[in-house]
PDB file of C-alpha atoms in Angstrom:
ATOM      1  CA  MET Q   1       5.464  32.349   1.667  1.00 92.00           C
ATOM      2  CA  ALA Q   2       4.388  30.657   4.904  1.00 91.00           C
ATOM      3  CA  ALA Q   3       0.751  31.435   4.197  1.00 91.00           C
ATOM      4  CA  LEU Q   4       1.044  30.161   0.613  1.00 90.00           C
ATOM      5  CA  GLN Q   5       2.708  26.911   1.699  1.00 87.00           C
ATOM      6  CA  ALA Q   6      -0.004  26.323   4.318  1.00 87.00           C
ATOM      7  CA  PHE Q   7      -2.700  26.924   1.688  1.00 85.00           C
ATOM      8  CA  ILE Q   8      -1.109  24.525  -0.809  1.00 83.00           C
ATOM      9  CA  GLU Q   9      -0.737  21.809   1.846  1.00 80.00           C
ATOM     10  CA  ALA Q  10      -4.386  22.193   2.831  1.00 79.00           C
ATOM     11  CA  GLU Q  11      -5.935  22.602  -0.633  1.00 76.00           C
ATOM     12  CA  GLY Q  12      -3.488  20.842  -2.934  1.00 73.00           C
ATOM     13  CA  THR Q  13      -3.271  23.830  -5.260  1.00 74.00           C
ATOM     14  CA  SER Q  14      -1.858  27.342  -5.431  1.00 77.00           C
ATOM     15  CA  ALA Q  15      -4.961  28.639  -7.211  1.00 74.00           C
ATOM     16  CA  VAL Q  16      -5.824  31.077  -4.427  1.00 80.00           C
ATOM     17  CA  ALA Q  17      -8.896  33.170  -5.089  1.00 74.00           C
ATOM     18  CA  ARG Q  18      -7.999  36.850  -5.334  1.00 75.00           C
ATOM     19  CA  SER Q  19     -10.442  37.626  -2.537  1.00 75.00           C
ATOM     20  CA  TYR Q  20      -8.968  34.975  -0.203  1.00 79.00           C
ATOM     21  CA  VAL Q  21      -7.931  36.230   3.241  1.00 85.00           C
ATOM     22  CA  CYS Q  22      -6.145  34.087   5.843  1.00 87.00           C
ATOM     23  CA  ALA Q  23      -7.521  33.612   9.343  1.00 84.00           C
ATOM     24  CA  ASP Q  24      -4.981  36.127  10.669  1.00 87.00           C
ATOM     25  CA  GLY Q  25      -6.144  38.753   8.157  1.00 87.00           C
ATOM     26  CA  PHE Q  26      -3.320  38.373   5.629  1.00 91.00           C
ATOM     27  CA  ARG Q  27      -4.608  38.982   2.077  1.00 90.00           C
ATOM     28  CA  LEU Q  28      -3.016  35.914   0.525  1.00 90.00           C
ATOM     29  CA  GLY Q  29      -5.094  36.058  -2.656  1.00 85.00           C
ATOM     30  CA  ILE Q  30      -3.866  39.552  -3.538  1.00 89.00           C
ATOM     31  CA  TRP Q  31      -0.272  38.642  -2.614  1.00 93.00           C
ATOM     32  CA  VAL Q  32      -0.285  35.587  -4.905  1.00 90.00           C
ATOM     33  CA  HIS Q  33      -1.882  37.623  -7.706  1.00 86.00           C
ATOM     34  CA  ASN Q  34       0.885  40.221  -7.343  1.00 90.00           C
ATOM     35  CA  MET Q  35       3.583  37.509  -7.458  1.00 91.00           C
ATOM     36  CA  ARG Q  36       2.162  36.151 -10.705  1.00 86.00           C
ATOM     37  CA  SER Q  37       1.947  39.631 -12.194  1.00 85.00           C
ATOM     38  CA  ARG Q  38       5.537  40.389 -11.248  1.00 89.00           C
ATOM     39  CA  TYR Q  39       6.655  37.042 -12.697  1.00 85.00           C
ATOM     40  CA  HIS Q  40       5.058  37.725 -16.064  1.00 83.00           C
ATOM     41  CA  ARG Q  41       6.588  41.241 -16.078  1.00 86.00           C
ATOM     42  CA  GLY Q  42      10.011  39.809 -15.278  1.00 87.00           C
ATOM     43  CA  ALA Q  43      10.084  41.682 -11.979  1.00 90.00           C
ATOM     44  CA  LEU Q  44      10.915  38.701  -9.743  1.00 89.00           C
ATOM     45  CA  SER Q  45      14.486  37.692  -8.954  1.00 91.00           C
ATOM     46  CA  GLU Q  46      15.712  34.217  -9.820  1.00 90.00           C
ATOM     47  CA  SER Q  47      15.873  33.298  -6.129  1.00 91.00           C
ATOM     48  CA  GLN Q  48      12.281  34.446  -5.585  1.00 92.00           C
ATOM     49  CA  ILE Q  49      11.111  32.435  -8.599  1.00 92.00           C
ATOM     50  CA  ALA Q  50      12.956  29.351  -7.333  1.00 90.00           C
ATOM     51  CA  VAL Q  51      11.412  29.618  -3.852  1.00 91.00           C
ATOM     52  CA  LEU Q  52       7.899  30.065  -5.250  1.00 90.00           C
ATOM     53  CA  GLN Q  53       8.288  27.153  -7.663  1.00 88.00           C
ATOM     54  CA  ARG Q  54       9.567  24.858  -4.895  1.00 87.00           C
ATOM     55  CA  ALA Q  55       6.462  25.768  -2.925  1.00 85.00           C
ATOM     56  CA  GLY Q  56       4.342  24.671  -5.886  1.00 83.00           C
ATOM     57  CA  ILE Q  57       3.035  27.945  -7.294  1.00 84.00           C
ATOM     58  CA  GLN Q  58       1.311  27.775 -10.664  1.00 77.00           C
ATOM     59  CA  TRP Q  59       2.185  30.784 -12.789  1.00 78.00           C
ATOM     60  CA  ARG Q  60      -0.911  30.386 -14.940  1.00 69.00           C
ATOM     61  CA  VAL Q  61      -4.177  29.868 -13.114  1.00 60.00           C
ATOM     62  CA  LEU Q  62      -6.159  26.981 -14.545  1.00 48.00           C
ATOM     63  CA  ASP Q  63      -9.847  26.391 -14.102  1.00 49.00           C
ATOM     64  CA  VAL Q  64     -11.037  23.603 -11.845  1.00 52.00           C
ATOM     65  CA  GLY Q  65     -11.353  21.045 -14.638  1.00 56.00           C
ATOM     66  CA  GLU Q  66      -7.920  21.794 -16.060  1.00 61.00           C
ATOM     67  CA  ARG Q  67      -6.292  21.574 -12.624  1.00 67.00           C
ATOM     68  CA  ARG Q  68      -7.968  18.269 -11.896  1.00 76.00           C
ATOM     69  CA  ASP Q  69      -7.122  16.740 -15.277  1.00 79.00           C
ATOM     70  CA  GLY Q  70      -3.525  17.916 -15.034  1.00 79.00           C
ATOM     71  CA  ALA Q  71      -3.101  16.453 -11.560  1.00 83.00           C
ATOM     72  CA  VAL Q  72      -4.666  13.139 -12.598  1.00 85.00           C
ATOM     73  CA  GLN Q  73      -2.356  12.849 -15.588  1.00 87.00           C
ATOM     74  CA  ALA Q  74       0.672  13.777 -13.500  1.00 88.00           C
ATOM     75  CA  LEU Q  75      -0.229  11.206 -10.852  1.00 86.00           C
ATOM     76  CA  ARG Q  76      -0.631   8.450 -13.446  1.00 86.00           C
ATOM     77  CA  ALA Q  77       2.729   9.333 -14.978  1.00 86.00           C
ATOM     78  CA  TYR Q  78       4.410   9.331 -11.570  1.00 84.00           C
ATOM     79  CA  ARG Q  79       3.048   5.890 -10.686  1.00 78.00           C
ATOM     80  CA  ILE Q  80       4.123   4.432 -14.026  1.00 77.00           C
ATOM     81  CA  GLU Q  81       7.652   5.753 -13.508  1.00 79.00           C
ATOM     82  CA  HIS Q  82       8.049   5.014  -9.779  1.00 74.00           C
ATOM     83  CA  ASN Q  83       5.458   2.275  -9.101  1.00 67.00           C
ATOM     84  CA  ALA Q  84       4.525   4.295  -6.025  1.00 71.00           C
ATOM     85  CA  LEU Q  85       2.529   7.289  -4.856  1.00 74.00           C
ATOM     86  CA  PRO Q  86       4.271  10.667  -4.576  1.00 78.00           C
ATOM     87  CA  PRO Q  87       5.346  11.908  -1.139  1.00 73.00           C
ATOM     88  CA  VAL Q  88       3.508  14.902   0.347  1.00 67.00           C
ATOM     89  CA  GLY Q  89       6.213  17.383  -0.610  1.00 71.00           C
ATOM     90  CA  TYR Q  90       6.626  16.268  -4.233  1.00 77.00           C
ATOM     91  CA  VAL Q  91       6.324  19.013  -6.866  1.00 79.00           C
ATOM     92  CA  THR Q  92       6.398  18.289 -10.591  1.00 80.00           C
ATOM     93  CA  ALA Q  93       8.781  20.013 -12.983  1.00 74.00           C
ATOM     94  CA  GLU Q  94       5.829  22.166 -14.083  1.00 70.00           C
ATOM     95  CA  GLY Q  95       5.328  23.408 -10.526  1.00 67.00           C
ATOM     96  CA  LEU Q  96       2.322  21.247  -9.621  1.00 73.00           C
ATOM     97  CA  ALA Q  97       2.303  20.312  -5.942  1.00 78.00           C
ATOM     98  CA  LEU Q  98       1.231  16.758  -6.754  1.00 82.00           C
ATOM     99  CA  GLY Q  99       1.917  15.288  -3.313  1.00 80.00           C
ATOM    100  CA  ALA Q 100      -0.083  18.007  -1.579  1.00 80.00           C
ATOM    101  CA  TRP Q 101      -2.896  17.639  -4.124  1.00 82.00           C
ATOM    102  CA  LEU Q 102      -3.127  13.907  -3.440  1.00 83.00           C
ATOM    103  CA  GLN Q 103      -3.134  14.504   0.317  1.00 79.00           C
ATOM    104  CA  ALA Q 104      -5.931  17.059  -0.058  1.00 82.00           C
ATOM    105  CA  MET Q 105      -7.979  14.677  -2.230  1.00 83.00           C
ATOM    106  CA  ARG Q 106      -7.678  11.948   0.377  1.00 80.00           C
ATOM    107  CA  HIS Q 107      -8.703  14.360   3.123  1.00 80.00           C
ATOM    108  CA  ARG Q 108     -11.756  15.462   1.148  1.00 82.00           C
ATOM    109  CA  ALA Q 109     -12.742  11.889   0.298  1.00 81.00           C
ATOM    110  CA  ARG Q 110     -12.472  10.817   3.939  1.00 77.00           C
ATOM    111  CA  ALA Q 111     -14.597  13.843   4.867  1.00 80.00           C
ATOM    112  CA  GLY Q 112     -17.354  12.634   2.538  1.00 80.00           C
ATOM    113  CA  SER Q 113     -16.641  14.306  -0.826  1.00 81.00           C
ATOM    114  CA  ASN Q 114     -18.119  12.027  -3.495  1.00 83.00           C
ATOM    115  CA  SER Q 115     -16.235  13.766  -6.309  1.00 80.00           C
ATOM    116  CA  ALA Q 116     -12.876  13.307  -4.562  1.00 81.00           C
ATOM    117  CA  LEU Q 117     -13.723   9.682  -3.767  1.00 82.00           C
ATOM    118  CA  ALA Q 118     -14.639   9.029  -7.404  1.00 83.00           C
ATOM    119  CA  ILE Q 119     -11.312  10.452  -8.604  1.00 82.00           C
ATOM    120  CA  LEU Q 120      -9.308   8.336  -6.147  1.00 81.00           C
ATOM    121  CA  GLU Q 121     -11.248   5.193  -7.019  1.00 80.00           C
ATOM    122  CA  ALA Q 122     -10.654   5.801 -10.734  1.00 80.00           C
ATOM    123  CA  LEU Q 123      -6.940   6.146 -10.000  1.00 76.00           C
ATOM    124  CA  ASP Q 124      -6.998   3.032  -7.778  1.00 73.00           C
ATOM    125  CA  VAL Q 125      -5.584   5.075  -4.875  1.00 74.00           C
ATOM    126  CA  PRO Q 126      -6.410   3.983  -1.292  1.00 69.00           C
ATOM    127  CA  LEU Q 127      -7.805   6.530   1.154  1.00 66.00           C
ATOM    128  CA  TRP Q 128      -5.269   5.455   3.758  1.00 63.00           C
ATOM    129  CA  GLU Q 129      -1.592   4.713   3.332  1.00 60.00           C
ATOM    130  CA  ARG Q 130       0.012   4.004   6.691  1.00 54.00           C
ATOM    131  CA  GLU Q 131       3.565   3.705   5.509  1.00 53.00           C
ATOM    132  CA  HIS Q 132       5.930   6.090   3.747  1.00 65.00           C
ATOM    133  CA  GLU Q 133       7.392   4.882   0.469  1.00 68.00           C
ATOM    134  CA  ALA Q 134      10.991   4.689   1.719  1.00 71.00           C
ATOM    135  CA  GLN Q 135       9.909   2.447   4.595  1.00 79.00           C
ATOM    136  CA  TRP Q 136       7.894   0.293   2.218  1.00 84.00           C
ATOM    137  CA  LEU Q 137      10.837  -0.191  -0.135  1.00 84.00           C
ATOM    138  CA  ALA Q 138      13.149  -1.038   2.775  1.00 86.00           C
ATOM    139  CA  GLY Q 139      10.652  -3.614   4.032  1.00 90.00           C
ATOM    140  CA  MET Q 140      10.277  -5.243   0.619  1.00 92.00           C
ATOM    141  CA  GLU Q 141      14.034  -5.492   0.155  1.00 91.00           C
ATOM    142  CA  SER Q 142      14.489  -7.005   3.622  1.00 92.00           C
ATOM    143  CA  LEU Q 143      11.645  -9.458   2.952  1.00 94.00           C
ATOM    144  CA  ARG Q 144      13.231 -10.600  -0.311  1.00 92.00           C
ATOM    145  CA  ARG Q 145      16.497 -11.319   1.504  1.00 91.00           C
ATOM    146  CA  TYR Q 146      14.613 -13.269   4.173  1.00 90.00           C
ATOM    147  CA  ILE Q 147      12.842 -15.348   1.508  1.00 91.00           C
ATOM    148  CA  GLU Q 148      16.157 -16.104  -0.182  1.00 89.00           C
ATOM    149  CA  ALA Q 149      17.609 -17.281   3.132  1.00 86.00           C
ATOM    150  CA  PHE Q 150      14.643 -19.197   4.601  1.00 85.00           C
ATOM    151  CA  GLY Q 151      12.294 -19.914   1.702  1.00 86.00           C
ATOM    152  CA  ASP Q 152       9.090 -18.474   3.193  1.00 86.00           C
ATOM    153  CA  THR Q 153       7.496 -15.281   4.561  1.00 90.00           C
ATOM    154  CA  ARG Q 154       6.792 -16.578   8.080  1.00 88.00           C
ATOM    155  CA  VAL Q 155       9.030 -14.000   9.721  1.00 89.00           C
ATOM    156  CA  PRO Q 156       9.110 -14.228  13.537  1.00 86.00           C
ATOM    157  CA  LEU Q 157       7.619 -11.130  15.173  1.00 83.00           C
ATOM    158  CA  ARG Q 158      10.906 -10.046  16.801  1.00 83.00           C
ATOM    159  CA  TRP Q 159      13.100 -10.748  13.775  1.00 86.00           C
ATOM    160  CA  ARG Q 160      15.545  -8.046  12.680  1.00 86.00           C
ATOM    161  CA  ASP Q 161      17.749  -8.235   9.621  1.00 84.00           C
ATOM    162  CA  ALA Q 162      21.499  -7.610   9.598  1.00 80.00           C
ATOM    163  CA  ALA Q 163      20.923  -3.865   9.182  1.00 80.00           C
ATOM    164  CA  GLY Q 164      18.633  -3.761  12.216  1.00 80.00           C
ATOM    165  CA  PHE Q 165      15.381  -3.430  10.235  1.00 84.00           C
ATOM    166  CA  ARG Q 166      12.449  -4.849  12.242  1.00 87.00           C
ATOM    167  CA  LEU Q 167      11.165  -7.105   9.509  1.00 92.00           C
ATOM    168  CA  GLY Q 168       8.974  -9.192  11.826  1.00 89.00           C
ATOM    169  CA  ARG Q 169       6.931  -6.183  12.900  1.00 89.00           C
ATOM    170  CA  TRP Q 170       6.819  -4.830   9.343  1.00 91.00           C
ATOM    171  CA  VAL Q 171       5.457  -8.125   7.984  1.00 93.00           C
ATOM    172  CA  ASN Q 172       2.899  -8.307  10.784  1.00 89.00           C
ATOM    173  CA  SER Q 173       1.723  -4.759   9.987  1.00 87.00           C
ATOM    174  CA  ARG Q 174       1.320  -5.598   6.299  1.00 90.00           C
ATOM    175  CA  ARG Q 175      -0.934  -8.552   7.183  1.00 90.00           C
ATOM    176  CA  ALA Q 176      -2.974  -6.254   9.424  1.00 86.00           C
ATOM    177  CA  ASP Q 177      -3.225  -3.666   6.620  1.00 83.00           C
ATOM    178  CA  ALA Q 178      -4.407  -6.318   4.173  1.00 85.00           C
ATOM    179  CA  ALA Q 179      -7.020  -7.655   6.597  1.00 84.00           C
ATOM    180  CA  ALA Q 180      -8.349  -4.129   7.263  1.00 79.00           C
ATOM    181  CA  GLY Q 181      -8.426  -3.139   3.582  1.00 79.00           C
ATOM    182  CA  ARG Q 182      -5.691  -0.529   4.017  1.00 77.00           C
ATOM    183  CA  LEU Q 183      -3.249  -2.109   1.558  1.00 80.00           C
ATOM    184  CA  SER Q 184      -3.195  -0.459  -1.861  1.00 79.00           C
ATOM    185  CA  PRO Q 185      -3.564  -2.762  -4.897  1.00 80.00           C
ATOM    186  CA  TYR Q 186      -0.062  -2.137  -6.225  1.00 77.00           C
ATOM    187  CA  ARG Q 187       1.469  -2.985  -2.842  1.00 84.00           C
ATOM    188  CA  ARG Q 188      -0.673  -6.094  -2.547  1.00 87.00           C
ATOM    189  CA  ASP Q 189       0.469  -7.142  -6.023  1.00 87.00           C
ATOM    190  CA  ALA Q 190       4.114  -6.600  -5.043  1.00 88.00           C
ATOM    191  CA  LEU Q 191       3.664  -8.860  -2.004  1.00 93.00           C
ATOM    192  CA  ILE Q 192       1.828 -11.509  -4.016  1.00 92.00           C
ATOM    193  CA  GLU Q 193       4.702 -11.506  -6.505  1.00 90.00           C
ATOM    194  CA  VAL Q 194       7.195 -12.579  -3.811  1.00 91.00           C
ATOM    195  CA  GLY Q 195       4.835 -15.255  -2.450  1.00 91.00           C
ATOM    196  CA  PHE Q 196       3.664 -13.386   0.639  1.00 93.00           C
ATOM    197  CA  GLU Q 197       1.302 -15.320   2.938  1.00 90.00           C
ATOM    198  CA  PHE Q 198      -1.426 -12.885   3.970  1.00 90.00           C
ATOM    199  CA  VAL Q 199      -3.017 -15.456   6.308  1.00 85.00           C
ATOM    200  CA  LEU Q 200      -0.795 -17.849   8.184  1.00 78.00           C
ATOM    201  CA  GLY Q 201      -2.097 -21.375   8.382  1.00 69.00           C
ATOM    202  CA  PRO Q 202      -0.722 -23.959  10.806  1.00 62.00           C
ATOM    203  CA  SER Q 203       2.916 -24.853  10.314  1.00 57.00           C
ATOM    204  CA  SER Q 204       4.960 -27.743  11.674  1.00 54.00           C
ATOM    205  CA  HIS Q 205       6.554 -25.294  14.090  1.00 57.00           C
ATOM    206  CA  SER Q 206       3.228 -23.981  15.410  1.00 58.00           C
ATOM    207  CA  GLN Q 207       1.814 -27.500  15.719  1.00 66.00           C
ATOM    208  CA  ALA Q 208       4.859 -28.649  17.716  1.00 66.00           C
ATOM    209  CA  ARG Q 209       4.502 -25.637  19.974  1.00 64.00           C
ATOM    210  CA  LYS Q 210       0.819 -26.384  20.561  1.00 73.00           C
ATOM    211  CA  GLN Q 211       1.692 -29.971  21.470  1.00 78.00           C
ATOM    212  CA  ARG Q 212       4.232 -28.745  24.012  1.00 77.00           C
ATOM    213  CA  GLU Q 213       1.709 -26.320  25.494  1.00 80.00           C
ATOM    214  CA  ASP Q 214      -0.948 -29.033  25.741  1.00 86.00           C
ATOM    215  CA  GLN Q 215       1.511 -31.388  27.410  1.00 89.00           C
ATOM    216  CA  HIS Q 216       2.519 -28.697  29.889  1.00 88.00           C
ATOM    217  CA  PHE Q 217      -1.144 -27.995  30.696  1.00 91.00           C
ATOM    218  CA  GLN Q 218      -1.907 -31.665  31.304  1.00 93.00           C
ATOM    219  CA  GLU Q 219       1.097 -31.983  33.622  1.00 93.00           C
ATOM    220  CA  ARG Q 220      -0.100 -29.011  35.688  1.00 93.00           C
ATOM    221  CA  VAL Q 221      -3.642 -30.463  35.777  1.00 94.00           C
ATOM    222  CA  ARG Q 222      -2.279 -33.730  37.218  1.00 94.00           C
ATOM    223  CA  GLU Q 223      -0.535 -31.730  39.925  1.00 94.00           C
ATOM    224  CA  LEU Q 224      -3.765 -29.807  40.548  1.00 94.00           C
ATOM    225  CA  VAL Q 225      -5.643 -33.121  40.933  1.00 94.00           C
ATOM    226  CA  ALA Q 226      -3.059 -34.189  43.519  1.00 94.00           C
ATOM    227  CA  PHE Q 227      -3.551 -30.867  45.334  1.00 93.00           C
ATOM    228  CA  VAL Q 228      -7.327 -31.345  45.411  1.00 92.00           C
ATOM    229  CA  ASP Q 229      -6.926 -34.917  46.705  1.00 93.00           C
ATOM    230  CA  GLN Q 230      -4.666 -33.681  49.502  1.00 93.00           C
ATOM    231  CA  TYR Q 231      -6.462 -30.483  50.550  1.00 92.00           C
ATOM    232  CA  GLY Q 232     -10.051 -31.053  49.419  1.00 92.00           C
ATOM    233  CA  HIS Q 233     -10.298 -27.868  47.317  1.00 90.00           C
ATOM    234  CA  ALA Q 234      -8.733 -26.204  44.247  1.00 89.00           C
ATOM    235  CA  LYS Q 235      -7.876 -22.816  45.787  1.00 89.00           C
ATOM    236  CA  VAL Q 236      -4.153 -23.072  45.165  1.00 90.00           C
ATOM    237  CA  PRO Q 237      -2.275 -20.394  47.143  1.00 89.00           C
ATOM    238  CA  VAL Q 238      -0.196 -18.043  45.028  1.00 88.00           C
ATOM    239  CA  ARG Q 239       3.097 -19.197  46.603  1.00 90.00           C
ATOM    240  CA  TYR Q 240       2.316 -22.896  46.601  1.00 91.00           C
ATOM    241  CA  VAL Q 241       5.134 -25.103  45.269  1.00 92.00           C
ATOM    242  CA  THR Q 242       4.817 -28.863  44.744  1.00 92.00           C
ATOM    243  CA  ALA Q 243       7.238 -31.401  46.193  1.00 89.00           C
ATOM    244  CA  ASP Q 244       8.914 -31.546  42.767  1.00 88.00           C
ATOM    245  CA  GLY Q 245       9.501 -27.785  42.794  1.00 89.00           C
ATOM    246  CA  THR Q 246       6.722 -26.784  40.393  1.00 89.00           C
ATOM    247  CA  GLN Q 247       5.310 -23.334  41.176  1.00 91.00           C
ATOM    248  CA  LEU Q 248       1.723 -24.481  40.891  1.00 92.00           C
ATOM    249  CA  GLY Q 249       0.417 -21.346  42.590  1.00 90.00           C
ATOM    250  CA  ARG Q 250       1.908 -19.065  39.948  1.00 90.00           C
ATOM    251  CA  TRP Q 251       0.574 -21.328  37.205  1.00 93.00           C
ATOM    252  CA  ALA Q 252      -2.903 -21.021  38.730  1.00 92.00           C
ATOM    253  CA  VAL Q 253      -2.562 -17.236  38.734  1.00 90.00           C
ATOM    254  CA  ARG Q 254      -1.751 -17.283  35.014  1.00 88.00           C
ATOM    255  CA  GLN Q 255      -4.802 -19.423  34.277  1.00 92.00           C
ATOM    256  CA  ARG Q 256      -7.019 -16.929  36.115  1.00 90.00           C
ATOM    257  CA  ARG Q 257      -5.447 -14.001  34.269  1.00 86.00           C
ATOM    258  CA  GLU Q 258      -5.806 -15.671  30.866  1.00 84.00           C
ATOM    259  CA  ARG Q 259      -9.412 -16.662  31.519  1.00 87.00           C
ATOM    260  CA  ASN Q 260     -10.364 -13.154  32.734  1.00 84.00           C
ATOM    261  CA  ALA Q 261      -8.824 -11.702  29.576  1.00 78.00           C
ATOM    262  CA  GLY Q 262     -10.779 -14.145  27.420  1.00 80.00           C
ATOM    263  CA  ARG Q 263      -7.637 -15.881  26.147  1.00 78.00           C
ATOM    264  CA  LEU Q 264      -7.960 -19.254  27.865  1.00 84.00           C
ATOM    265  CA  ASP Q 265      -9.190 -22.069  25.645  1.00 86.00           C
ATOM    266  CA  PRO Q 266     -12.813 -22.980  26.561  1.00 88.00           C
ATOM    267  CA  ALA Q 267     -11.834 -26.649  26.796  1.00 90.00           C
ATOM    268  CA  ARG Q 268      -9.203 -25.768  29.396  1.00 91.00           C
ATOM    269  CA  VAL Q 269     -11.684 -23.623  31.288  1.00 92.00           C
ATOM    270  CA  SER Q 270     -14.111 -26.543  31.374  1.00 92.00           C
ATOM    271  CA  ARG Q 271     -11.410 -28.987  32.536  1.00 92.00           C
ATOM    272  CA  LEU Q 272     -10.374 -26.712  35.398  1.00 93.00           C
ATOM    273  CA  GLU Q 273     -13.973 -26.076  36.447  1.00 92.00           C
ATOM    274  CA  ASP Q 274     -14.568 -29.841  36.591  1.00 92.00           C
ATOM    275  CA  LEU Q 275     -11.913 -29.895  39.312  1.00 91.00           C
ATOM    276  CA  GLY Q 276     -13.576 -27.028  41.178  1.00 91.00           C
ATOM    277  CA  PHE Q 277     -10.820 -24.570  40.223  1.00 90.00           C
ATOM    278  CA  ALA Q 278     -11.302 -21.220  41.950  1.00 83.00           C
ATOM    279  CA  TRP Q 279     -11.186 -18.293  39.521  1.00 86.00           C
ATOM    280  CA  SER Q 280     -10.765 -15.946  42.451  1.00 79.00           C
ATOM    281  CA  LEU Q 281      -9.074 -16.450  45.818  1.00 71.00           C
ATOM    282  CA  ARG Q 282     -11.105 -13.676  47.426  1.00 66.00           C
ATOM    283  CA  SER Q 283     -13.715 -14.724  49.956  1.00 52.00           C
ATOM    284  CA  PRO Q 284     -17.272 -13.867  48.897  1.00 47.00           C
ATOM    285  CA  SER Q 285     -18.675 -10.753  50.594  1.00 45.00           C
ATOM    286  CA  THR Q 286     -21.196 -11.328  53.367  1.00 37.00           C
TER     287      THR Q 286
END
């Protein structure tokens, strides 16, 4: 059973060739053939039949075309009923390991199989799906409640709902998925339906924050100008504190760190360099 389950997970089917032998030497093909023969003779117990069917065994071996067509039809029916893709362990009432089949098709397509890629494209199935269905449904429900309460989808990054769901991170991940092309069409449609903003433009809140940051920067620059006037250079010591109690030295350290990481606005870099701001306090080597 362990060998059969591993095969189904890897191949998406229980159609094991009779000559198939596992890496450890177990003759899985013959074993599966014997199980089918015993089933048709009525020689399997009900518990054995149940275990094999849960694993996804197919009692009648179909050819490649029949297996593919059956899986495609089953997947379409599942999506119509659930508006989702089946989980990896899902098995149809007929014993088709549909979830494992879909996983195998994605693996083959990502490995370069044109036939697998064509099937997935025809079914409008993405190669990557980062999020399990239960998590997706929980995120959508939490987002709807947020929209009802606040009227938009601009969820703060650290926001959690009353149940503790990290909606801010979930929303941020969905925007990243959309930007990278990882969001399936049906999930994109579901987000569009609730008015989801895939790209956040400037809001009154963000503009007010930028104004505060600009004002803070200009205040520190005025203090830096005073420092230069007094000491004749812009190498502010790390522990330097102004007469008003401003920790100008620590502010200077942050500017150096932000600039070295490429996050400091070029206009701010230029303004500081006009004052002779030192991007490093280390003395040049001689």
